CSV table of C-alpha atoms in Angstrom, one decimal:
chain,number,residue,atom,x,y,z
A,2,UNK,CA,0.0,0.0,0.0
A,3,UNK,CA,1.1,3.5,-0.8
A,4,UNK,CA,0.4,6.5,1.3
A,5,UNK,CA,-1.7,7.8,-1.6
A,6,UNK,CA,-4.2,5.0,-0.8
A,7,UNK,CA,-4.8,6.3,2.8
A,8,UNK,CA,-7.8,8.3,3.9
A,9,UNK,CA,-8.5,11.1,3.7
A,10,UNK,CA,-7.1,10.7,0.2
A,11,UNK,CA,-7.0,14.5,-0.6
A,12,UNK,CA,-4.7,15.1,2.3
A,13,UNK,CA,-2.5,12.1,1.8
A,14,UNK,CA,-2.1,12.7,-1.9
A,15,UNK,CA,-0.8,16.2,-1.3
A,16,UNK,CA,1.5,14.9,1.5
A,17,UNK,CA,2.9,12.4,-1.0
A,18,UNK,CA,3.5,15.2,-3.5
A,19,UNK,CA,5.4,17.1,-0.8
A,20,UNK,CA,7.6,14.2,0.1
A,21,UNK,CA,8.8,14.1,-3.5
A,22,UNK,CA,10.0,17.7,-3.4
A,23,UNK,CA,13.4,18.3,-1.8
A,24,UNK,CA,13.0,21.2,0.7
A,25,UNK,CA,15.9,21.7,3.1
A,26,UNK,CA,15.9,24.9,5.1
A,27,UNK,CA,17.2,27.8,3.0
A,28,UNK,CA,16.8,25.7,-0.2
A,29,UNK,CA,13.0,25.9,-0.6
A,30,UNK,CA,13.0,27.0,-4.3
A,31,UNK,CA,11.4,23.7,-5.5
A,32,UNK,CA,8.5,23.7,-3.0
A,33,UNK,CA,7.9,27.4,-3.6
A,34,UNK,CA,7.6,26.7,-7.3
A,35,UNK,CA,5.2,23.8,-6.6
A,36,UNK,CA,3.0,26.1,-4.5
A,37,UNK,CA,2.8,28.8,-7.1
A,38,UNK,CA,2.1,26.3,-9.8
A,39,UNK,CA,-0.7,24.8,-7.6
A,40,UNK,CA,-2.3,28.2,-7.3
A,41,UNK,CA,-2.2,28.7,-11.1
A,42,UNK,CA,-3.8,25.3,-11.7
A,43,UNK,CA,-6.6,26.1,-9.3
A,44,UNK,CA,-7.1,29.7,-10.4
A,45,UNK,CA,-6.2,31.0,-7.0
A,46,UNK,CA,-4.6,34.3,-6.2
A,47,UNK,CA,-1.0,33.9,-5.0
A,48,UNK,CA,1.9,36.1,-4.2
A,49,UNK,CA,5.5,35.7,-2.9
A,50,UNK,CA,7.3,38.2,-0.7
A,51,UNK,CA,11.0,39.1,-0.9
A,52,UNK,CA,12.0,36.4,1.6
A,53,UNK,CA,10.2,33.7,-0.3
A,54,UNK,CA,7.0,33.4,1.9
A,55,UNK,CA,4.0,32.5,-0.2
A,56,UNK,CA,0.3,33.5,0.3
A,57,UNK,CA,-2.5,31.7,-1.6
A,58,UNK,CA,-5.9,33.2,-1.2
A,59,UNK,CA,-9.3,31.4,-1.8
A,60,UNK,CA,-12.5,33.3,-1.8
A,61,UNK,CA,-15.4,32.4,0.6
A,62,UNK,CA,-17.8,29.8,-0.5
A,63,UNK,CA,-21.4,31.0,-1.4
A,64,UNK,CA,-23.3,32.1,1.6
A,65,UNK,CA,-20.1,32.5,3.7
A,66,UNK,CA,-19.0,35.9,2.4
A,67,UNK,CA,-19.5,37.6,5.8
A,68,UNK,CA,-17.5,35.1,7.7
A,69,UNK,CA,-14.2,36.1,9.2
A,70,UNK,CA,-11.1,35.5,7.2
A,71,UNK,CA,-8.9,32.6,8.4
A,72,UNK,CA,-5.2,32.3,7.9
A,73,UNK,CA,-3.9,28.7,7.6
A,74,UNK,CA,-0.2,28.6,8.2
A,75,UNK,CA,2.7,26.1,7.9
A,76,UNK,CA,6.4,26.2,7.1
A,77,UNK,CA,7.7,24.7,4.0
A,78,UNK,CA,11.2,23.6,5.0
A,79,UNK,CA,12.1,20.4,6.8
A,80,UNK,CA,14.8,19.1,9.1
A,81,UNK,CA,17.2,16.9,7.0
A,82,UNK,CA,18.6,14.1,9.2
A,83,UNK,CA,19.6,10.6,8.2
A,84,UNK,CA,21.2,7.5,9.7
A,85,UNK,CA,24.9,7.3,9.0
A,86,UNK,CA,24.5,4.1,7.0
A,87,UNK,CA,21.9,5.6,4.7
A,88,UNK,CA,22.8,7.2,1.3
A,89,UNK,CA,20.4,10.2,0.7
A,90,UNK,CA,20.9,13.6,-1.0
A,91,UNK,CA,18.3,15.9,0.6
A,92,UNK,CA,19.0,18.5,-2.0
A,93,UNK,CA,17.8,16.2,-4.8
A,94,UNK,CA,16.3,12.9,-3.6
A,95,UNK,CA,12.6,12.4,-2.7
A,96,UNK,CA,11.7,11.0,0.7
A,97,UNK,CA,10.9,7.3,0.6
A,98,UNK,CA,7.8,6.7,2.8
A,99,UNK,CA,7.0,3.4,4.5
A,100,UNK,CA,3.7,2.3,6.1
A,101,UNK,CA,4.3,0.5,9.4
A,102,UNK,CA,1.0,-0.5,10.9
A,103,UNK,CA,-0.8,2.7,12.0
A,104,UNK,CA,2.2,4.8,11.3
A,105,UNK,CA,4.0,6.4,8.3
A,106,UNK,CA,7.7,6.9,8.5
A,107,UNK,CA,10.7,7.3,6.1
A,108,UNK,CA,13.4,4.8,5.1
A,109,UNK,CA,16.3,5.9,7.3
A,110,UNK,CA,15.7,9.7,7.0
A,111,UNK,CA,13.4,12.3,8.6
A,112,UNK,CA,9.9,12.1,7.2
A,113,UNK,CA,9.2,15.8,6.9
A,114,UNK,CA,5.8,15.5,8.4
A,115,UNK,CA,7.0,18.5,10.4
A,116,UNK,CA,5.6,20.5,8.7
A,117,UNK,CA,4.7,18.7,5.5
A,118,UNK,CA,1.3,17.5,6.9
A,119,UNK,CA,0.4,21.1,7.6
A,120,UNK,CA,1.2,22.1,4.0
A,121,UNK,CA,-0.9,19.1,2.8
A,122,UNK,CA,-3.9,20.2,4.9
A,123,UNK,CA,-3.7,23.7,3.5
A,124,UNK,CA,-3.6,22.5,-0.1
A,125,UNK,CA,-6.5,20.1,0.6
A,126,UNK,CA,-8.6,23.0,1.9
A,127,UNK,CA,-7.6,25.2,-1.1
A,128,UNK,CA,-8.5,22.4,-3.6
A,129,UNK,CA,-11.6,21.1,-2.0
A,130,UNK,CA,-15.1,22.0,-3.1
A,131,UNK,CA,-16.7,20.2,-0.2
A,132,UNK,CA,-16.0,22.6,2.6
A,133,UNK,CA,-18.2,25.7,3.4
A,134,UNK,CA,-15.8,28.4,4.6
A,135,UNK,CA,-15.1,32.1,4.6
A,136,UNK,CA,-12.1,33.6,2.9
A,137,UNK,CA,-9.0,31.5,3.3
A,138,UNK,CA,-5.4,32.9,3.3
A,139,UNK,CA,-2.9,30.1,3.2
A,140,UNK,CA,0.5,31.3,4.4
A,141,UNK,CA,3.5,29.2,3.7
A,142,UNK,CA,6.7,30.4,5.4
A,143,UNK,CA,10.3,29.5,4.7
A,144,UNK,CA,13.3,28.6,6.9
A,145,UNK,CA,11.4,27.9,10.1
A,146,UNK,CA,13.8,25.2,11.2
A,147,UNK,CA,17.1,27.0,11.1
A,148,UNK,CA,16.2,30.6,12.1
A,149,UNK,CA,12.5,31.4,11.6
A,150,UNK,CA,13.7,33.9,9.0
A,151,UNK,CA,10.5,33.6,6.9
A,152,UNK,CA,8.3,34.6,9.8
A,153,UNK,CA,10.7,37.3,11.0
A,154,UNK,CA,10.8,38.8,7.5
A,155,UNK,CA,7.0,39.1,7.1
A,156,UNK,CA,6.0,42.6,6.3
A,157,UNK,CA,2.8,44.2,7.6
A,158,UNK,CA,-0.1,43.9,5.2
A,159,UNK,CA,1.0,40.6,3.6
A,160,UNK,CA,-2.2,39.0,4.8
A,161,UNK,CA,-5.4,40.5,6.1
A,162,UNK,CA,-7.1,38.0,8.4
A,163,UNK,CA,-7.3,38.3,12.2
A,164,UNK,CA,-7.6,34.5,13.0
A,165,UNK,CA,-4.5,32.3,12.4
A,166,UNK,CA,-4.5,28.5,12.6
A,167,UNK,CA,-0.9,27.3,12.9
A,168,UNK,CA,-0.7,23.7,11.7
A,169,UNK,CA,2.6,22.8,13.2
A,170,UNK,CA,2.1,20.8,16.4
A,171,UNK,CA,2.4,17.1,17.0
A,172,UNK,CA,-0.3,15.9,19.3
A,173,UNK,CA,-3.9,15.3,18.0
A,174,UNK,CA,-6.5,16.4,20.6
A,175,UNK,CA,-4.3,19.1,22.0
A,176,UNK,CA,-4.7,22.8,21.3
A,177,UNK,CA,-1.5,24.9,21.8
A,178,UNK,CA,-1.8,28.5,22.8
A,179,UNK,CA,1.8,29.4,23.7
A,180,UNK,CA,5.4,28.5,23.0
A,181,UNK,CA,8.9,29.2,24.2
A,182,UNK,CA,11.3,31.8,22.8
A,183,UNK,CA,14.8,30.8,21.8
A,184,UNK,CA,18.3,31.8,21.0
A,185,UNK,CA,21.4,30.1,19.5
A,186,UNK,CA,24.8,30.3,21.1
A,187,UNK,CA,28.0,29.1,19.2
A,188,UNK,CA,31.5,28.8,20.6
A,189,UNK,CA,34.5,28.8,18.3
A,190,UNK,CA,37.9,27.3,19.3
A,191,UNK,CA,40.9,28.1,17.2
A,192,UNK,CA,43.6,25.5,17.3
A,193,UNK,CA,47.1,24.7,16.0
A,194,UNK,CA,48.2,21.3,14.8
A,195,UNK,CA,51.3,19.3,15.6
A,196,UNK,CA,52.6,16.0,14.4
A,197,UNK,CA,51.0,13.0,15.8
A,198,UNK,CA,53.2,11.2,18.4
A,199,UNK,CA,54.6,7.8,17.6
A,200,UNK,CA,54.3,4.7,19.8
A,201,UNK,CA,50.6,5.5,20.4
A,202,UNK,CA,47.5,3.4,20.1
A,203,UNK,CA,45.1,5.2,17.8
A,204,UNK,CA,41.3,4.5,17.8
A,205,UNK,CA,38.0,5.9,16.6
A,206,UNK,CA,35.3,5.9,19.2
A,207,UNK,CA,31.7,6.3,18.1
A,208,UNK,CA,28.5,6.9,20.1
A,209,UNK,CA,25.6,5.4,18.1
A,210,UNK,CA,22.0,4.2,18.4
A,211,UNK,CA,20.5,7.2,20.2
A,212,UNK,CA,17.0,8.4,19.5
A,213,UNK,CA,17.8,12.1,19.0
A,214,UNK,CA,14.6,14.0,18.7
A,215,UNK,CA,13.4,17.6,18.9
A,216,UNK,CA,15.4,19.8,21.2
A,217,UNK,CA,12.3,21.5,22.5
A,218,UNK,CA,9.4,19.0,22.7
A,219,UNK,CA,11.7,16.0,23.5
A,220,UNK,CA,14.2,17.7,25.8
A,221,UNK,CA,12.4,16.4,28.9
A,222,UNK,CA,12.1,12.8,27.8
A,223,UNK,CA,15.6,11.8,29.1
A,224,UNK,CA,17.1,11.0,25.8
A,225,UNK,CA,20.8,10.7,25.6
A,226,UNK,CA,23.0,13.4,23.9
A,227,UNK,CA,25.8,11.8,21.9
A,228,UNK,CA,28.1,14.8,22.3
A,229,UNK,CA,27.8,14.7,26.1
A,230,UNK,CA,28.2,10.9,26.3
A,231,UNK,CA,31.3,10.9,24.1
A,232,UNK,CA,32.8,13.8,25.9
A,233,UNK,CA,32.2,12.2,29.2
A,234,UNK,CA,34.4,9.3,28.2
A,235,UNK,CA,37.1,11.6,26.7
A,236,UNK,CA,37.1,13.6,29.9
A,237,UNK,CA,37.6,10.4,31.9
A,238,UNK,CA,40.8,9.4,30.0
A,239,UNK,CA,42.3,12.9,29.8
A,240,UNK,CA,44.4,12.2,32.9
A,241,UNK,CA,48.1,12.8,32.3
A,242,UNK,CA,49.2,9.2,32.5
A,243,UNK,CA,47.4,8.2,29.3
A,244,UNK,CA,49.0,11.0,27.3
A,245,UNK,CA,45.7,11.3,25.5
A,246,UNK,CA,45.7,13.4,22.3
A,247,UNK,CA,42.8,14.3,20.0
A,248,UNK,CA,43.0,14.3,16.2
A,249,UNK,CA,39.3,14.7,15.2
A,250,UNK,CA,36.0,15.2,16.9
A,251,UNK,CA,32.4,15.7,15.6
A,252,UNK,CA,28.8,15.0,16.6
A,253,UNK,CA,25.3,16.2,16.0
A,254,UNK,CA,24.1,18.5,13.2
A,255,UNK,CA,21.2,20.9,13.7
A,256,UNK,CA,20.6,23.3,16.5
A,257,UNK,CA,17.1,22.1,17.1
A,258,UNK,CA,17.9,18.4,17.2
A,259,UNK,CA,19.3,16.4,20.1
A,260,UNK,CA,22.6,14.8,18.9
A,261,UNK,CA,22.2,11.1,18.0
A,262,UNK,CA,25.7,10.3,16.9
A,263,UNK,CA,29.2,11.5,17.7
A,264,UNK,CA,32.8,10.3,17.2
A,265,UNK,CA,36.4,11.2,18.0
A,266,UNK,CA,39.8,9.9,16.7
A,267,UNK,CA,42.0,9.7,19.8
A,268,UNK,CA,45.5,8.4,20.7
A,269,UNK,CA,46.9,7.1,24.0
A,270,UNK,CA,50.3,5.7,24.8
A,271,UNK,CA,50.7,2.1,23.5
A,272,UNK,CA,51.0,0.6,27.0
A,273,UNK,CA,47.5,1.8,27.9
A,274,UNK,CA,45.8,0.1,24.9
A,275,UNK,CA,44.1,-2.6,26.9
A,276,UNK,CA,43.4,-0.2,29.8
A,277,UNK,CA,41.4,2.0,27.5
A,278,UNK,CA,39.3,-1.0,26.2
A,279,UNK,CA,38.6,-2.1,29.7
A,280,UNK,CA,37.7,1.4,30.8
A,281,UNK,CA,35.3,1.8,27.8
A,282,UNK,CA,33.6,-1.5,28.6
A,283,UNK,CA,32.9,-0.4,32.2
A,284,UNK,CA,31.8,3.1,30.9
A,285,UNK,CA,29.5,1.6,28.4
A,286,UNK,CA,27.9,-0.7,31.0
A,287,UNK,CA,27.3,2.3,33.2
A,288,UNK,CA,25.9,4.4,30.5
A,289,UNK,CA,23.6,1.7,29.2
A,290,UNK,CA,22.3,1.2,32.7
A,291,UNK,CA,21.7,4.9,33.1
A,292,UNK,CA,19.7,5.1,29.8
A,293,UNK,CA,18.2,1.6,29.9
A,294,UNK,CA,14.6,2.9,29.7
A,295,UNK,CA,15.0,5.8,27.3
A,296,UNK,CA,17.9,4.6,25.0
A,297,UNK,CA,17.7,0.8,24.6
A,298,UNK,CA,19.8,0.9,21.4
A,299,UNK,CA,22.7,3.0,22.8
A,300,UNK,CA,26.1,1.7,21.8
A,301,UNK,CA,29.7,2.9,21.9
A,302,UNK,CA,32.0,1.4,19.4
A,303,UNK,CA,35.8,1.5,19.5
A,304,UNK,CA,38.0,0.4,16.6
A,305,UNK,CA,41.7,0.9,15.9
A,306,UNK,CA,42.7,3.2,13.1
A,307,UNK,CA,45.9,4.2,11.3
A,308,UNK,CA,48.0,6.9,12.9
A,309,UNK,CA,46.8,10.3,11.7
A,310,UNK,CA,49.4,12.8,10.5
A,311,UNK,CA,48.3,15.6,12.8
A,312,UNK,CA,46.7,16.2,16.2
A,313,UNK,CA,45.0,19.2,17.9
A,314,UNK,CA,47.5,20.8,20.3
A,315,UNK,CA,46.8,19.5,23.7
A,316,UNK,CA,45.9,22.8,25.4
A,317,UNK,CA,43.0,23.6,23.1
A,318,UNK,CA,41.9,20.0,23.1
A,319,UNK,CA,41.7,19.9,26.9
A,320,UNK,CA,39.8,23.2,27.0
A,321,UNK,CA,37.4,21.9,24.4
A,322,UNK,CA,36.7,18.7,26.3
A,323,UNK,CA,36.4,20.4,29.7
A,324,UNK,CA,34.0,23.1,28.4
A,325,UNK,CA,31.8,20.6,26.7
A,326,UNK,CA,31.8,18.5,29.9
A,327,UNK,CA,30.8,21.6,31.9
A,328,UNK,CA,28.3,23.0,29.5
A,329,UNK,CA,24.7,22.3,30.7
A,330,UNK,CA,22.3,20.3,28.6
A,331,UNK,CA,18.6,19.5,29.1
A,332,UNK,CA,15.9,20.9,31.3
A,333,UNK,CA,17.0,23.8,33.5
A,334,UNK,CA,13.6,24.6,35.1
A,335,UNK,CA,9.9,23.7,34.8
A,336,UNK,CA,7.1,26.2,34.5
A,337,UNK,CA,5.4,27.3,37.7
A,338,UNK,CA,2.3,28.4,35.7
A,339,UNK,CA,1.5,25.4,33.6
A,340,UNK,CA,1.9,21.9,35.1
A,341,UNK,CA,4.3,19.6,33.1
A,342,UNK,CA,5.6,22.4,30.8
A,343,UNK,CA,9.4,22.8,30.5
A,344,UNK,CA,10.1,26.5,31.1
A,345,UNK,CA,13.8,26.7,30.3
A,346,UNK,CA,16.3,24.3,28.6
A,347,UNK,CA,19.5,24.2,26.6
A,348,UNK,CA,20.7,21.8,23.9
A,349,UNK,CA,24.3,21.0,23.2
A,350,UNK,CA,23.6,20.4,19.6
A,351,UNK,CA,26.7,19.9,17.6
A,352,UNK,CA,30.5,19.8,17.5
A,353,UNK,CA,32.0,20.5,14.1
A,354,UNK,CA,35.5,20.8,12.7
A,355,UNK,CA,35.5,23.7,10.2
A,356,UNK,CA,38.2,25.1,7.9
A,357,UNK,CA,41.0,27.3,9.1
A,358,UNK,CA,41.6,25.2,12.2
A,359,UNK,CA,38.4,26.0,13.9
A,360,UNK,CA,36.0,23.9,16.0
A,361,UNK,CA,32.4,25.1,16.3
A,362,UNK,CA,30.3,24.0,19.3
A,363,UNK,CA,26.6,24.8,18.6
A,364,UNK,CA,24.0,25.1,21.3
A,365,UNK,CA,20.5,26.5,21.6
A,366,UNK,CA,18.5,27.8,24.5
A,367,UNK,CA,14.8,28.1,25.0
A,368,UNK,CA,12.5,29.6,27.6
A,369,UNK,CA,8.9,30.8,28.0
A,370,UNK,CA,10.2,33.5,30.3
A,371,UNK,CA,12.4,36.1,28.6
A,372,UNK,CA,14.6,36.8,31.6
A,373,UNK,CA,15.3,33.1,32.1
A,374,UNK,CA,16.2,32.7,28.4
A,375,UNK,CA,18.8,35.5,28.9
A,376,UNK,CA,20.1,33.8,32.0
A,377,UNK,CA,20.7,30.4,30.4
A,378,UNK,CA,22.2,32.0,27.4
A,379,UNK,CA,24.7,33.8,29.7
A,380,UNK,CA,25.3,30.6,31.6
A,381,UNK,CA,26.3,28.7,28.5
A,382,UNK,CA,28.4,31.7,27.3
A,383,UNK,CA,30.3,31.8,30.5
A,384,UNK,CA,31.4,28.2,30.2
A,385,UNK,CA,33.0,28.8,26.8
A,386,UNK,CA,34.3,32.3,27.7
A,387,UNK,CA,36.3,30.7,30.5
A,388,UNK,CA,37.7,28.2,28.0
A,389,UNK,CA,38.9,31.0,25.8
A,390,UNK,CA,36.5,30.4,22.9
A,391,UNK,CA,34.9,33.1,20.8
A,392,UNK,CA,31.2,33.2,21.6
A,393,UNK,CA,28.6,34.4,19.1
A,394,UNK,CA,24.8,34.7,19.6
A,395,UNK,CA,22.0,34.5,17.1
A,396,UNK,CA,19.3,37.1,17.1
A,397,UNK,CA,16.8,34.8,18.8
A,398,UNK,CA,13.0,34.8,18.6
A,399,UNK,CA,10.2,35.7,21.0
A,400,UNK,CA,7.9,33.4,22.8
A,401,UNK,CA,4.1,33.3,22.3
A,402,UNK,CA,2.3,34.4,25.4
A,403,UNK,CA,-0.8,32.2,26.1
A,404,UNK,CA,-4.3,33.9,25.8
A,405,UNK,CA,-6.8,31.8,27.6
A,406,UNK,CA,-9.6,34.3,26.6
A,407,UNK,CA,-9.0,33.7,22.9
A,408,UNK,CA,-12.3,33.6,20.8
A,409,UNK,CA,-10.8,31.0,18.4
A,410,UNK,CA,-9.7,28.9,21.4
A,411,UNK,CA,-13.3,28.9,22.7
A,412,UNK,CA,-14.6,27.8,19.3
A,413,UNK,CA,-11.9,25.2,18.8
A,414,UNK,CA,-12.6,23.7,22.2
A,415,UNK,CA,-16.3,23.5,21.6
A,416,UNK,CA,-16.0,22.0,18.1
A,417,UNK,CA,-13.6,19.3,19.4
A,418,UNK,CA,-16.1,18.4,22.1
A,419,UNK,CA,-18.9,18.4,19.5
A,420,UNK,CA,-16.9,16.2,17.1
A,421,UNK,CA,-15.4,13.6,19.5
A,422,UNK,CA,-17.5,14.0,22.7
A,423,UNK,CA,-14.4,14.7,24.8
A,424,UNK,CA,-12.4,17.7,25.8
A,425,UNK,CA,-9.3,18.8,23.9
A,426,UNK,CA,-6.3,19.6,26.1
A,427,UNK,CA,-5.1,23.2,26.0
A,428,UNK,CA,-1.4,23.5,26.3
A,429,UNK,CA,1.7,25.5,25.7
A,430,UNK,CA,4.7,23.9,24.0
A,431,UNK,CA,8.4,24.2,24.8
A,432,UNK,CA,9.3,24.1,21.1
A,433,UNK,CA,9.5,27.3,19.1
A,434,UNK,CA,6.6,28.2,16.9
A,435,UNK,CA,6.4,31.1,14.5
A,436,UNK,CA,3.4,32.6,16.3
A,437,UNK,CA,5.5,34.8,18.6
A,438,UNK,CA,7.0,36.5,15.5
A,439,UNK,CA,3.6,36.9,13.8
A,440,UNK,CA,2.4,38.8,16.9
A,441,UNK,CA,5.3,41.3,16.6
A,442,UNK,CA,4.1,42.3,13.1
A,443,UNK,CA,0.3,41.6,13.6
A,444,UNK,CA,-0.5,42.2,17.3
A,445,UNK,CA,-4.2,41.8,16.6
A,446,UNK,CA,-3.9,38.1,15.7
A,447,UNK,CA,-6.0,35.5,17.5
A,448,UNK,CA,-4.1,32.2,17.2
A,449,UNK,CA,-4.1,28.5,18.1
A,450,UNK,CA,-1.9,25.6,16.9
A,451,UNK,CA,-3.1,22.1,16.1
A,452,UNK,CA,-1.8,19.0,14.3
A,453,UNK,CA,-1.8,15.2,14.2
A,454,UNK,CA,0.2,12.8,16.3
A,455,UNK,CA,3.9,12.6,15.4
A,456,UNK,CA,6.9,11.2,17.3
A,457,UNK,CA,10.7,11.5,17.1
A,458,UNK,CA,10.6,14.6,14.8
A,459,UNK,CA,13.9,15.9,13.7
A,460,UNK,CA,15.3,12.4,13.7
A,461,UNK,CA,15.3,9.5,11.2
A,462,UNK,CA,12.8,7.8,13.6
A,463,UNK,CA,10.2,10.5,12.8
A,464,UNK,CA,6.8,9.0,12.2
A,465,UNK,CA,3.2,10.1,11.9
A,466,UNK,CA,0.1,8.3,13.1
A,467,UNK,CA,-2.3,7.6,10.2
A,468,UNK,CA,-5.7,7.6,12.1
A,469,UNK,CA,-4.8,10.9,13.8
A,470,UNK,CA,-4.3,12.6,10.4
A,471,UNK,CA,-8.0,11.8,9.6
A,472,UNK,CA,-9.1,13.2,13.0
A,473,UNK,CA,-6.9,16.3,12.5
A,474,UNK,CA,-8.4,16.9,9.0
A,475,UNK,CA,-12.0,16.5,10.2
A,476,UNK,CA,-11.3,18.8,13.1
A,477,UNK,CA,-9.8,21.5,10.9
A,478,UNK,CA,-12.8,21.3,8.5
A,479,UNK,CA,-15.2,21.6,11.5
A,480,UNK,CA,-13.4,24.7,12.7
A,481,UNK,CA,-13.5,26.3,9.3
A,482,UNK,CA,-17.2,25.6,8.8
A,483,UNK,CA,-18.1,27.2,12.1
A,484,UNK,CA,-16.0,30.4,12.1
A,485,UNK,CA,-18.5,33.2,12.9
A,486,UNK,CA,-19.3,36.2,10.9
A,487,UNK,CA,-17.4,39.5,11.1
A,488,UNK,CA,-18.5,41.6,14.1
A,489,UNK,CA,-19.3,45.3,13.7
A,490,UNK,CA,-18.5,47.8,16.3
């Protein structure tokens, strides 16, 4: 069975189309062209702004001309992550989808349901002649995953509606009304090389098998961070007697994904070859015990390698390892306002060796309280400042303050109860949504965020629940059909 055979067909067929279009962040040209062509084929008004955001407008159906305009919004880019043993070119290759029981996933890569299913739902609304609705403005933003630059580049007047339905959350039956703000912090270590010492045992150590996941919505699940686990072992063998030296190091990829894999090429004095193997076996047993519930596939692999030509000078290598060891990762504090909501967190996302003898350590901080966000940013910065690294901050993005008196929230809660005879949960999310940036440009907006069930987003284990897509679609249609008329003062 293909996903094109799933119900509701109109949604799944558009989702299939989207999986066939490469759309990495900052490389959205192909999906933008697809959207503009879709508008032409359906005789719908469309426009694109300077940043690349697209707005497609559909007139109200007969009898609904006085109903309030609704903005349906999703982002067009996707996180591009794959397992190390998978060959896939995200710039050119389509996503290969697999049906696994009640779930759809990809073959060793991210699925792109974040936010491809939102795009599919928007296109289905625009194409359908079976829904009674007011004027629809379908907003497709670019580059949400690596900087929210599409949302931050929106100009006033690009759309006209006052109600916005963000289609970018991952739990069916939950209505989100707030999100965290965030900021990225990067540390740069400049290093000099020296010749690799002789009479050394050289090995490559790899941390593998971790779940990864979203650095916002999954940060409280206790998943392992490959960079932290690898570095913990390196720190344990940094004692002088081993003479440990570092030739290469790397791990993680994207700022908003928890690192799944990491590696280092390391040397120790020949006479400690067996000591290191024993030490790793003990370390692995301890780590697997610590993560036995959350990371059942965690593994650390050691293999001997040929002697490299160069190593990183010991002083910088030690400062790098010590600062990564000291850098916080995970939940910093929980919200005192909303039970179960992470308030503040930080993610040690990536370690990359760049050109010009530079090592980049990428981190990201999130909080629903602006002052706490600043505090954790400064905490992470202080660690790397002390290690002598150059620290650079991104511009960051604002949070979305919950509005429990929202008219669209009241309607959405009522329609969910009418449809499924149970209450939807109203929540805020620790992940970053574009809604906070929309409010900066359009302070009058009344917004909620909804979506189907997804798990392990931002990782190759990402999957989407098939029955929940049908419920999400029916719910979206019900909301659109019951939007009230414009009010007059």
